[in-house]
PDB file of C-alpha atoms and ligand atoms in Angstrom:
ATOM      1  CA  MET A   1       9.475  10.664  17.930  1.00  0.00           C
ATOM      2  CA  ILE A   2       7.266   7.596  17.412  1.00  0.00           C
ATOM      3  CA  HIS A   3       4.033   6.674  19.202  1.00  0.00           C
ATOM      4  CA  VAL A   4       2.509   3.302  18.395  1.00  0.00           C
ATOM      5  CA  ARG A   5      -0.937   2.541  19.788  1.00  0.00           C
ATOM      6  CA  GLY A   6      -3.068  -0.596  19.491  1.00  0.00           C
ATOM      7  CA  LEU A   7      -1.424  -1.783  16.295  1.00  0.00           C
ATOM      8  CA  GLN A   8      -2.792  -4.930  14.665  1.00  0.00           C
ATOM      9  CA  LYS A   9      -2.062  -6.729  11.422  1.00  0.00           C
ATOM     10  CA  ALA A  10      -3.286  -9.938   9.837  1.00  0.00           C
ATOM     11  CA  TYR A  11      -2.376 -11.550   6.502  1.00  0.00           C
ATOM     12  CA  GLN A  12      -5.201 -13.499   4.844  1.00  0.00           C
ATOM     13  CA  GLY A  13      -7.072 -13.647   8.125  1.00  0.00           C
ATOM     14  CA  VAL A  14      -4.053 -14.910  10.086  1.00  0.00           C
ATOM     15  CA  SER A  15      -3.040 -12.484  12.836  1.00  0.00           C
ATOM     16  CA  VAL A  16       0.699 -11.595  12.768  1.00  0.00           C
ATOM     17  CA  LEU A  17       0.703  -8.626  15.198  1.00  0.00           C
ATOM     18  CA  THR A  18      -1.718  -7.822  18.029  1.00  0.00           C
ATOM     19  CA  GLU A  19      -2.006  -4.910  20.457  1.00  0.00           C
ATOM     20  CA  ILE A  20       1.401  -3.369  19.892  1.00  0.00           C
ATOM     21  CA  ASP A  21       1.962  -0.258  22.044  1.00  0.00           C
ATOM     22  CA  PHE A  22       5.233   1.601  22.523  1.00  0.00           C
ATOM     23  CA  ASP A  23       6.950   4.967  22.226  1.00  0.00           C
ATOM     24  CA  VAL A  24      10.407   5.749  20.875  1.00  0.00           C
ATOM     25  CA  LYS A  25      12.090   8.902  22.172  1.00  0.00           C
ATOM     26  CA  ARG A  26      13.959  11.307  19.955  1.00  0.00           C
ATOM     27  CA  GLY A  27      17.631  10.337  19.680  1.00  0.00           C
ATOM     28  CA  GLU A  28      17.039   6.860  21.089  1.00  0.00           C
ATOM     29  CA  PHE A  29      18.564   3.633  19.740  1.00  0.00           C
ATOM     30  CA  PHE A  30      15.586   1.272  19.875  1.00  0.00           C
ATOM     31  CA  GLY A  31      15.832  -2.433  19.096  1.00  0.00           C
ATOM     32  CA  ILE A  32      13.168  -4.918  17.994  1.00  0.00           C
ATOM     33  CA  ILE A  33      13.992  -8.559  18.734  1.00  0.00           C
ATOM     34  CA  GLY A  34      12.115 -11.856  18.526  1.00  0.00           C
ATOM     35  CA  PRO A  35      12.296 -15.261  16.844  1.00  0.00           C
ATOM     36  CA  ASN A  36      11.764 -15.890  13.116  1.00  0.00           C
ATOM     37  CA  GLY A  37       8.244 -15.016  12.043  1.00  0.00           C
ATOM     38  CA  SER A  38       7.428 -13.061  15.218  1.00  0.00           C
ATOM     39  CA  GLY A  39       6.419  -9.959  13.233  1.00  0.00           C
ATOM     40  CA  LYS A  40       9.542  -7.752  13.413  1.00  0.00           C
ATOM     41  CA  SER A  41       9.761  -6.883   9.710  1.00  0.00           C
ATOM     42  CA  THR A  42       5.990  -6.408   9.518  1.00  0.00           C
ATOM     43  CA  LEU A  43       6.206  -3.880  12.346  1.00  0.00           C
ATOM     44  CA  LEU A  44       9.112  -2.054  10.690  1.00  0.00           C
ATOM     45  CA  LYS A  45       7.215  -1.965   7.367  1.00  0.00           C
ATOM     46  CA  MET A  46       4.269  -0.365   9.111  1.00  0.00           C
ATOM     47  CA  ILE A  47       6.507   2.302  10.686  1.00  0.00           C
ATOM     48  CA  SER A  48       7.962   3.082   7.239  1.00  0.00           C
ATOM     49  CA  SER A  49       4.427   3.127   5.782  1.00  0.00           C
ATOM     50  CA  VAL A  50       5.120   0.329   3.272  1.00  0.00           C
ATOM     51  CA  ILE A  51       2.105  -1.529   4.638  1.00  0.00           C
ATOM     52  CA  ALA A  52      -0.890  -0.184   6.548  1.00  0.00           C
ATOM     53  CA  PRO A  53      -2.070  -1.558   9.906  1.00  0.00           C
ATOM     54  CA  ASP A  54      -5.529  -3.137  10.170  1.00  0.00           C
ATOM     55  CA  ALA A  55      -6.113  -1.262  13.411  1.00  0.00           C
ATOM     56  CA  GLY A  56      -4.263   1.194  15.620  1.00  0.00           C
ATOM     57  CA  GLU A  57      -2.207   4.269  14.896  1.00  0.00           C
ATOM     58  CA  ILE A  58       1.404   5.311  14.402  1.00  0.00           C
ATOM     59  CA  THR A  59       2.391   8.926  15.032  1.00  0.00           C
ATOM     60  CA  LEU A  60       5.706  10.197  13.712  1.00  0.00           C
ATOM     61  CA  ALA A  61       7.094  13.534  14.918  1.00  0.00           C
ATOM     62  CA  ASP A  62       3.652  14.473  16.298  1.00  0.00           C
ATOM     63  CA  LYS A  63       1.751  13.762  13.062  1.00  0.00           C
ATOM     64  CA  PRO A  64      -0.203  10.607  12.184  1.00  0.00           C
ATOM     65  CA  LEU A  65       1.785   8.554   9.699  1.00  0.00           C
ATOM     66  CA  ALA A  66      -1.230   8.252   7.404  1.00  0.00           C
ATOM     67  CA  ARG A  67      -1.175  12.046   6.825  1.00  0.00           C
ATOM     68  CA  TYR A  68       2.367  12.183   5.399  1.00  0.00           C
ATOM     69  CA  THR A  69       2.946  12.357   1.644  1.00  0.00           C
ATOM     70  CA  ARG A  70       5.629  10.039   0.203  1.00  0.00           C
ATOM     71  CA  LYS A  71       8.088  12.901  -0.227  1.00  0.00           C
ATOM     72  CA  GLU A  72       7.461  14.340   3.261  1.00  0.00           C
ATOM     73  CA  LEU A  73       8.078  10.898   4.710  1.00  0.00           C
ATOM     74  CA  ALA A  74      11.300  10.491   2.731  1.00  0.00           C
ATOM     75  CA  ARG A  75      12.604  13.716   4.310  1.00  0.00           C
ATOM     76  CA  ILE A  76      12.034  12.368   7.808  1.00  0.00           C
ATOM     77  CA  LEU A  77      12.683   8.671   7.486  1.00  0.00           C
ATOM     78  CA  ALA A  78      15.293   6.497   5.805  1.00  0.00           C
ATOM     79  CA  VAL A  79      15.377   2.712   5.654  1.00  0.00           C
ATOM     80  CA  LEU A  80      18.541   0.661   5.357  1.00  0.00           C
ATOM     81  CA  GLU A  81      17.807  -2.355   3.193  1.00  0.00           C
ATOM     82  CA  GLN A  82      20.156  -4.031   0.761  1.00  0.00           C
ATOM     83  CA  GLU A  83      17.298  -4.781  -1.618  1.00  0.00           C
ATOM     84  CA  GLY A  84      16.738  -1.007  -1.730  1.00  0.00           C
ATOM     85  CA  LEU A  85      19.870  -0.496  -3.842  1.00  0.00           C
ATOM     86  CA  PRO A  86      19.445   0.392  -7.525  1.00  0.00           C
ATOM     87  CA  PRO A  87      20.458  -1.964 -10.373  1.00  0.00           C
ATOM     88  CA  VAL A  88      24.086  -3.057 -10.510  1.00  0.00           C
ATOM     89  CA  GLY A  89      25.344  -0.651 -13.204  1.00  0.00           C
ATOM     90  CA  PHE A  90      25.324   2.406 -10.922  1.00  0.00           C
ATOM     91  CA  ARG A  91      28.497   3.766  -9.332  1.00  0.00           C
ATOM     92  CA  VAL A  92      28.841   4.173  -5.565  1.00  0.00           C
ATOM     93  CA  ARG A  93      28.940   7.990  -5.763  1.00  0.00           C
ATOM     94  CA  GLU A  94      25.797   8.013  -7.952  1.00  0.00           C
ATOM     95  CA  VAL A  95      23.952   5.796  -5.487  1.00  0.00           C
ATOM     96  CA  LEU A  96      24.736   8.182  -2.642  1.00  0.00           C
ATOM     97  CA  GLU A  97      23.574  11.126  -4.758  1.00  0.00           C
ATOM     98  CA  MET A  98      20.270   9.295  -5.302  1.00  0.00           C
ATOM     99  CA  GLY A  99      19.733   9.429  -1.538  1.00  0.00           C
ATOM    100  CA  ARG A 100      19.144  13.184  -1.935  1.00  0.00           C
ATOM    101  CA  PHE A 101      16.016  12.564  -4.031  1.00  0.00           C
ATOM    102  CA  PRO A 102      13.571  13.822  -1.348  1.00  0.00           C
ATOM    103  CA  TYR A 103      15.235  17.263  -1.464  1.00  0.00           C
ATOM    104  CA  GLN A 104      15.437  17.654  -5.248  1.00  0.00           C
ATOM    105  CA  ASN A 105      13.062  19.448  -7.595  1.00  0.00           C
ATOM    106  CA  TRP A 106      11.624  17.768 -10.676  1.00  0.00           C
ATOM    107  CA  LEU A 107      14.848  18.506 -12.598  1.00  0.00           C
ATOM    108  CA  GLY A 108      16.837  16.598  -9.983  1.00  0.00           C
ATOM    109  CA  GLU A 109      18.389  19.839  -8.697  1.00  0.00           C
ATOM    110  CA  GLU A 110      18.895  20.956  -5.131  1.00  0.00           C
ATOM    111  CA  LYS A 111      19.303  24.469  -3.692  1.00  0.00           C
ATOM    112  CA  ASP A 112      22.481  23.783  -1.702  1.00  0.00           C
ATOM    113  CA  ASP A 113      25.668  22.077  -2.837  1.00  0.00           C
ATOM    114  CA  VAL A 114      25.559  18.616  -1.249  1.00  0.00           C
ATOM    115  CA  THR A 115      29.048  17.560  -2.368  1.00  0.00           C
ATOM    116  CA  PRO A 116      30.560  18.221   1.123  1.00  0.00           C
ATOM    117  CA  LEU A 117      27.845  16.098   2.784  1.00  0.00           C
ATOM    118  CA  ILE A 118      28.381  13.225   0.353  1.00  0.00           C
ATOM    119  CA  GLU A 119      32.163  13.437   0.823  1.00  0.00           C
ATOM    120  CA  GLU A 120      31.729  13.448   4.632  1.00  0.00           C
ATOM    121  CA  ILE A 121      29.563  10.316   4.528  1.00  0.00           C
ATOM    122  CA  MET A 122      31.889   8.538   2.079  1.00  0.00           C
ATOM    123  CA  GLN A 123      34.772   9.270   4.487  1.00  0.00           C
ATOM    124  CA  LEU A 124      32.780   8.045   7.498  1.00  0.00           C
ATOM    125  CA  LEU A 125      31.935   4.776   5.745  1.00  0.00           C
ATOM    126  CA  GLY A 126      35.317   4.209   4.089  1.00  0.00           C
ATOM    127  CA  LEU A 127      33.726   4.460   0.641  1.00  0.00           C
ATOM    128  CA  VAL A 128      36.172   6.961  -0.881  1.00  0.00           C
ATOM    129  CA  PRO A 129      38.332   4.264  -2.586  1.00  0.00           C
ATOM    130  CA  LEU A 130      35.151   2.635  -3.966  1.00  0.00           C
ATOM    131  CA  ALA A 131      33.451   5.820  -5.201  1.00  0.00           C
ATOM    132  CA  GLU A 132      33.849   5.095  -8.924  1.00  0.00           C
ATOM    133  CA  ARG A 133      33.164   1.326  -8.728  1.00  0.00           C
ATOM    134  CA  THR A 134      29.835  -0.039  -9.914  1.00  0.00           C
ATOM    135  CA  LEU A 135      27.685  -2.024  -7.493  1.00  0.00           C
ATOM    136  CA  ASP A 136      28.423  -5.352  -9.202  1.00  0.00           C
ATOM    137  CA  GLN A 137      32.106  -4.812  -8.343  1.00  0.00           C
ATOM    138  CA  LEU A 138      31.432  -4.757  -4.572  1.00  0.00           C
ATOM    139  CA  SER A 139      31.305  -7.457  -1.888  1.00  0.00           C
ATOM    140  CA  GLY A 140      28.153  -7.991   0.187  1.00  0.00           C
ATOM    141  CA  GLY A 141      29.648  -6.071   3.105  1.00  0.00           C
ATOM    142  CA  GLU A 142      30.704  -3.155   0.874  1.00  0.00           C
ATOM    143  CA  LYS A 143      27.192  -3.000  -0.625  1.00  0.00           C
ATOM    144  CA  GLN A 144      25.761  -2.853   2.873  1.00  0.00           C
ATOM    145  CA  ARG A 145      27.948   0.208   3.601  1.00  0.00           C
ATOM    146  CA  VAL A 146      26.742   1.833   0.354  1.00  0.00           C
ATOM    147  CA  ALA A 147      23.130   1.166   1.377  1.00  0.00           C
ATOM    148  CA  LEU A 148      23.848   2.800   4.747  1.00  0.00           C
ATOM    149  CA  GLY A 149      25.484   5.744   2.949  1.00  0.00           C
ATOM    150  CA  LYS A 150      22.398   6.208   0.773  1.00  0.00           C
ATOM    151  CA  ALA A 151      20.245   6.269   3.920  1.00  0.00           C
ATOM    152  CA  LEU A 152      22.527   8.713   5.795  1.00  0.00           C
ATOM    153  CA  VAL A 153      22.742  11.290   2.968  1.00  0.00           C
ATOM    154  CA  GLN A 154      18.985  11.672   3.358  1.00  0.00           C
ATOM    155  CA  LYS A 155      19.815  13.223   6.759  1.00  0.00           C
ATOM    156  CA  PRO A 156      16.783  11.478   8.252  1.00  0.00           C
ATOM    157  CA  GLN A 157      15.310  12.187  11.676  1.00  0.00           C
ATOM    158  CA  LEU A 158      14.473   8.502  11.883  1.00  0.00           C
ATOM    159  CA  LEU A 159      16.665   5.695  10.586  1.00  0.00           C
ATOM    160  CA  LEU A 160      15.150   2.221  10.271  1.00  0.00           C
ATOM    161  CA  LEU A 161      17.498  -0.753  10.064  1.00  0.00           C
ATOM    162  CA  ASP A 162      16.156  -4.197   9.122  1.00  0.00           C
ATOM    163  CA  GLU A 163      18.729  -6.769  10.211  1.00  0.00           C
ATOM    164  CA  PRO A 164      21.616  -4.494   9.175  1.00  0.00           C
ATOM    165  CA  THR A 165      24.411  -6.923  10.057  1.00  0.00           C
ATOM    166  CA  THR A 166      23.076 -10.149   8.494  1.00  0.00           C
ATOM    167  CA  TYR A 167      25.753 -10.534   5.814  1.00  0.00           C
ATOM    168  CA  LEU A 168      28.606  -9.024   7.782  1.00  0.00           C
ATOM    169  CA  ASP A 169      31.517 -10.686   9.589  1.00  0.00           C
ATOM    170  CA  ILE A 170      32.089  -9.715  13.247  1.00  0.00           C
ATOM    171  CA  GLY A 171      34.522  -6.926  12.354  1.00  0.00           C
ATOM    172  CA  TYR A 172      32.107  -5.281   9.922  1.00  0.00           C
ATOM    173  CA  GLN A 173      29.158  -5.833  12.287  1.00  0.00           C
ATOM    174  CA  ILE A 174      30.839  -3.737  14.977  1.00  0.00           C
ATOM    175  CA  GLN A 175      32.070  -1.230  12.378  1.00  0.00           C
ATOM    176  CA  LEU A 176      28.569  -0.681  10.964  1.00  0.00           C
ATOM    177  CA  MET A 177      26.925  -0.381  14.366  1.00  0.00           C
ATOM    178  CA  ASP A 178      29.675   1.997  15.595  1.00  0.00           C
ATOM    179  CA  ILE A 179      29.237   4.170  12.491  1.00  0.00           C
ATOM    180  CA  VAL A 180      25.496   4.390  13.113  1.00  0.00           C
ATOM    181  CA  ARG A 181      26.091   5.310  16.740  1.00  0.00           C
ATOM    182  CA  LYS A 182      28.742   7.925  15.833  1.00  0.00           C
ATOM    183  CA  TRP A 183      26.367   9.450  13.272  1.00  0.00           C
ATOM    184  CA  GLN A 184      23.616   9.403  15.871  1.00  0.00           C
ATOM    185  CA  LYS A 185      25.759  11.410  18.310  1.00  0.00           C
ATOM    186  CA  THR A 186      26.354  14.166  15.740  1.00  0.00           C
ATOM    187  CA  THR A 187      22.850  14.313  14.204  1.00  0.00           C
ATOM    188  CA  GLN A 188      20.558  13.127  17.064  1.00  0.00           C
ATOM    189  CA  VAL A 189      18.866  10.747  14.607  1.00  0.00           C
ATOM    190  CA  THR A 190      16.462   8.251  16.168  1.00  0.00           C
ATOM    191  CA  VAL A 191      17.342   4.662  15.256  1.00  0.00           C
ATOM    192  CA  VAL A 192      14.942   1.697  15.206  1.00  0.00           C
ATOM    193  CA  ALA A 193      16.682  -1.566  14.379  1.00  0.00           C
ATOM    194  CA  VAL A 194      15.438  -5.124  13.916  1.00  0.00           C
ATOM    195  CA  LEU A 195      18.265  -7.268  15.262  1.00  0.00           C
ATOM    196  CA  HIS A 196      18.697 -11.028  15.406  1.00  0.00           C
ATOM    197  CA  ASP A 197      21.915 -10.872  17.363  1.00  0.00           C
ATOM    198  CA  LEU A 198      20.919 -10.377  20.999  1.00  0.00           C
ATOM    199  CA  ASN A 199      24.470  -9.523  22.038  1.00  0.00           C
ATOM    200  CA  LEU A 200      24.662  -6.681  19.516  1.00  0.00           C
ATOM    201  CA  ALA A 201      21.189  -5.536  20.587  1.00  0.00           C
ATOM    202  CA  SER A 202      22.417  -5.399  24.175  1.00  0.00           C
ATOM    203  CA  LEU A 203      25.554  -3.412  23.290  1.00  0.00           C
ATOM    204  CA  TYR A 204      23.844  -0.783  21.131  1.00  0.00           C
ATOM    205  CA  CYS A 205      20.188  -0.401  22.128  1.00  0.00           C
ATOM    206  CA  ASP A 206      18.963   1.972  24.810  1.00  0.00           C
ATOM    207  CA  ARG A 207      15.738  -0.027  24.940  1.00  0.00           C
ATOM    208  CA  ILE A 208      14.481  -3.214  23.335  1.00  0.00           C
ATOM    209  CA  LEU A 209      11.011  -4.400  22.285  1.00  0.00           C
ATOM    210  CA  MET A 210      10.638  -8.182  22.388  1.00  0.00           C
ATOM    211  CA  LEU A 211       8.055  -9.876  20.155  1.00  0.00           C
ATOM    212  CA  HIS A 212       6.814 -13.458  20.270  1.00  0.00           C
ATOM    213  CA  LYS A 213       4.225 -14.786  17.805  1.00  0.00           C
ATOM    214  CA  GLY A 214       3.033 -11.251  17.096  1.00  0.00           C
ATOM    215  CA  VAL A 215       2.574 -10.389  20.765  1.00  0.00           C
ATOM    216  CA  GLN A 216       4.586  -7.748  22.615  1.00  0.00           C
ATOM    217  CA  ILE A 217       6.408  -9.512  25.460  1.00  0.00           C
ATOM    218  CA  GLY A 218       7.798  -6.270  26.836  1.00  0.00           C
ATOM    219  CA  VAL A 219       9.824  -3.119  26.277  1.00  0.00           C
ATOM    220  CA  GLY A 220      12.790  -2.243  28.439  1.00  0.00           C
ATOM    221  CA  THR A 221      16.513  -1.841  28.848  1.00  0.00           C
ATOM    222  CA  PRO A 222      18.816  -4.683  27.769  1.00  0.00           C
ATOM    223  CA  GLN A 223      19.048  -5.655  31.463  1.00  0.00           C
ATOM    224  CA  ASP A 224      15.233  -5.865  31.671  1.00  0.00           C
ATOM    225  CA  MET A 225      14.716  -7.839  28.484  1.00  0.00           C
ATOM    226  CA  LEU A 226      17.741 -10.120  28.151  1.00  0.00           C
ATOM    227  CA  GLN A 227      17.023 -12.407  31.064  1.00  0.00           C
ATOM    228  CA  THR A 228      17.453 -16.183  30.913  1.00  0.00           C
ATOM    229  CA  ASP A 229      13.793 -17.054  31.613  1.00  0.00           C
ATOM    230  CA  LYS A 230      12.412 -14.522  29.135  1.00  0.00           C
ATOM    231  CA  ILE A 231      14.777 -15.654  26.384  1.00  0.00           C
ATOM    232  CA  GLU A 232      13.948 -19.314  27.038  1.00  0.00           C
ATOM    233  CA  ALA A 233      10.182 -18.634  26.976  1.00  0.00           C
ATOM    234  CA  VAL A 234      10.432 -16.801  23.651  1.00  0.00           C
ATOM    235  CA  TYR A 235      13.247 -18.594  21.783  1.00  0.00           C
ATOM    236  CA  GLY A 236      12.836 -22.092  23.265  1.00  0.00           C
ATOM    237  CA  THR A 237      16.480 -22.372  24.246  1.00  0.00           C
ATOM    238  CA  ARG A 238      18.004 -21.605  27.624  1.00  0.00           C
ATOM    239  CA  PRO A 239      21.137 -19.484  27.348  1.00  0.00           C
ATOM    240  CA  ILE A 240      23.584 -18.420  30.024  1.00  0.00           C
ATOM    241  CA  VAL A 241      23.386 -14.661  30.524  1.00  0.00           C
ATOM    242  CA  MET A 242      26.484 -12.915  31.869  1.00  0.00           C
ATOM    243  CA  GLU A 243      27.566  -9.326  32.364  1.00  0.00           C
ATOM    244  CA  HIS A 244      30.005  -8.016  29.773  1.00  0.00           C
ATOM    245  CA  PRO A 245      33.269  -7.356  31.669  1.00  0.00           C
ATOM    246  CA  VAL A 246      33.907  -4.049  29.876  1.00  0.00           C
ATOM    247  CA  HIS A 247      30.481  -2.656  28.937  1.00  0.00           C
ATOM    248  CA  HIS A 248      28.604  -4.090  31.969  1.00  0.00           C
ATOM    249  CA  LEU A 249      25.669  -5.099  29.762  1.00  0.00           C
ATOM    250  CA  PRO A 250      24.087  -8.562  29.461  1.00  0.00           C
ATOM    251  CA  GLN A 251      25.659 -10.959  26.968  1.00  0.00           C
ATOM    252  CA  ILE A 252      24.336 -14.408  26.227  1.00  0.00           C
ATOM    253  CA  MET A 253      26.150 -17.688  25.718  1.00  0.00           C
ATOM    254  CA  LEU A 254      24.321 -20.492  23.966  1.00  0.00           C
ATOM    255  CA  GLN A 255      24.196 -24.016  25.443  1.00  0.00           C
ATOM    256  CA  SER A 256      24.085 -27.115  23.276  1.00  0.00           C
ATOM    257  CA  ARG A 257      21.551 -29.733  24.302  1.00  0.00           C
ATOM    258  CA  ALA A 258      23.284 -32.554  22.431  1.00  0.00           C
TER     259      ALA A 258
HETATM  260  N1  ATP B 301       2.964 -10.756   2.579  1.00  0.00           N
HETATM  261  C1  ATP B 301       2.668 -11.726   3.462  1.00  0.00           C
HETATM  262  N2  ATP B 301       1.619 -12.538   3.286  1.00  0.00           N
HETATM  263  C2  ATP B 301       1.304 -13.492   4.198  1.00  0.00           C
HETATM  264  N3  ATP B 301       1.994 -13.708   5.327  1.00  0.00           N
HETATM  265  C3  ATP B 301       3.062 -12.932   5.557  1.00  0.00           C
HETATM  266  C4  ATP B 301       3.469 -11.903   4.650  1.00  0.00           C
HETATM  267  N4  ATP B 301       4.571 -11.291   5.153  1.00  0.00           N
HETATM  268  C5  ATP B 301       4.846 -11.915   6.311  1.00  0.00           C
HETATM  269  N5  ATP B 301       3.951 -12.897   6.572  1.00  0.00           N
HETATM  270  C6  ATP B 301       3.909 -13.754   7.766  1.00  0.00           C
HETATM  271  O1  ATP B 301       3.811 -12.918   8.887  1.00  0.00           O
HETATM  272  C7  ATP B 301       4.559 -13.437   9.995  1.00  0.00           C
HETATM  273  C8  ATP B 301       5.548 -12.385  10.463  1.00  0.00           C
HETATM  274  O2  ATP B 301       6.513 -12.175   9.439  1.00  0.00           O
HETATM  275  P1  ATP B 301       7.700 -11.138   9.602  1.00  0.00           P
HETATM  276  O3  ATP B 301       8.473 -11.139   8.323  1.00  0.00           O
HETATM  277  O4  ATP B 301       7.156  -9.849  10.094  1.00  0.00           O
HETATM  278  O5  ATP B 301       8.529 -11.810  10.777  1.00  0.00           O
HETATM  279  P2  ATP B 301      10.006 -11.532  11.276  1.00  0.00           P
HETATM  280  O6  ATP B 301       9.936 -11.511  12.768  1.00  0.00           O
HETATM  281  O7  ATP B 301      10.572 -10.334  10.618  1.00  0.00           O
HETATM  282  O8  ATP B 301      10.741 -12.853  10.790  1.00  0.00           O
HETATM  283  P3  ATP B 301      12.274 -13.192  10.405  1.00  0.00           P
HETATM  284  O9  ATP B 301      13.064 -13.045  11.668  1.00  0.00           O
HETATM  285  O10 ATP B 301      12.190 -14.622   9.980  1.00  0.00           O
HETATM  286  O11 ATP B 301      12.691 -12.254   9.320  1.00  0.00           O
HETATM  287  C9  ATP B 301       5.204 -14.713   9.477  1.00  0.00           C
HETATM  288  O12 ATP B 301       4.417 -15.797   9.895  1.00  0.00           O
HETATM  289  C10 ATP B 301       5.166 -14.579   7.968  1.00  0.00           C
HETATM  290  O13 ATP B 301       5.058 -15.837   7.344  1.00  0.00           O
END
C-alpha cells in the first residue's frame, strides 16, 4: 500500500528525517513511535502530502504520491486530527456529511444515498445521541470520536492517525483503538498511527517503526521493537518489559530513578 524510499527532510537547514525506508502492506496496522521531536508527525505529514520531502519518494497504491490530485488523494486517504474539525457551530451529523466531500460534485451532491453509511458509522462510534449537538457542546473525547467518524465516512483505503488517544482516558483509548480495528476487519483499510503510548502500540500494531532524532532505528513486530535495551537507547529511560498475560505481547513498566 505504501512504499517509502530514501526519504529526507530538513527545516531551515536542520535535518529532521534522514534515509527513511519502509513498506506498509495493505490491511496492516502500522505504528510509528519515537521520543518528542523525533520526526513522527513530519513523516505522517509527508505521507498525507501536506509537506513535500527534500529527497526520496513515497508511493501510494502503486502510484507516486506527487502524481495524485488533492481530490484523488482524499478518496484514498483520510487523516484523523482534532484540529481538522470545522468551526464549533456545526452539528455532529453535518460534520460527518462533510467527510463525503471527495465524492461530491460541485453542487455538493453524490450519486448514491450515503445516509445508511453515515448511520452505520454513527452507531459504531456511539454518536447517535449526539447527532444534533454542535461541536462546542461536546467533550474532548466526544470530539475525537466525531473526528474519527468524519475520517471513516470517507471510506479511505489508508487511515492516518496522529496521536489519536492523546486526550482520552484509558476507557476511551481502548474504545477508539478497538473501533478502528473493528472497522479495519470489515473494510481492510490500512492504518498508520503515530503513537506515544508504547503499550497501546504493542497491543494494536502488526509492525512498528521506531524513530530517534530523525533516524530509523528499525521496523518490526512489537516483540522485535519493544525491547528494554532499544527503548533505553532511544528514550533514555530503562523500563521493565514483560509479556502481557492475556495477549502475550510486550508491555512496559516504567521505573522511577528517584
Ligand atoms: N515547521 C517547522 N519548522 C521548523 N522546524 C520544525 C517544523 N515542524 C517541526 N519541526 C522540528 O522538526 C523536528 C521533528 O518534529 P515532529 O513534529 O515531526 O516530531 P514528533 O516526533 O512528531 O514530535 P512530538 O512527539 O513532540 O509530537 C522537531 O525538532 C521540530 O522542532
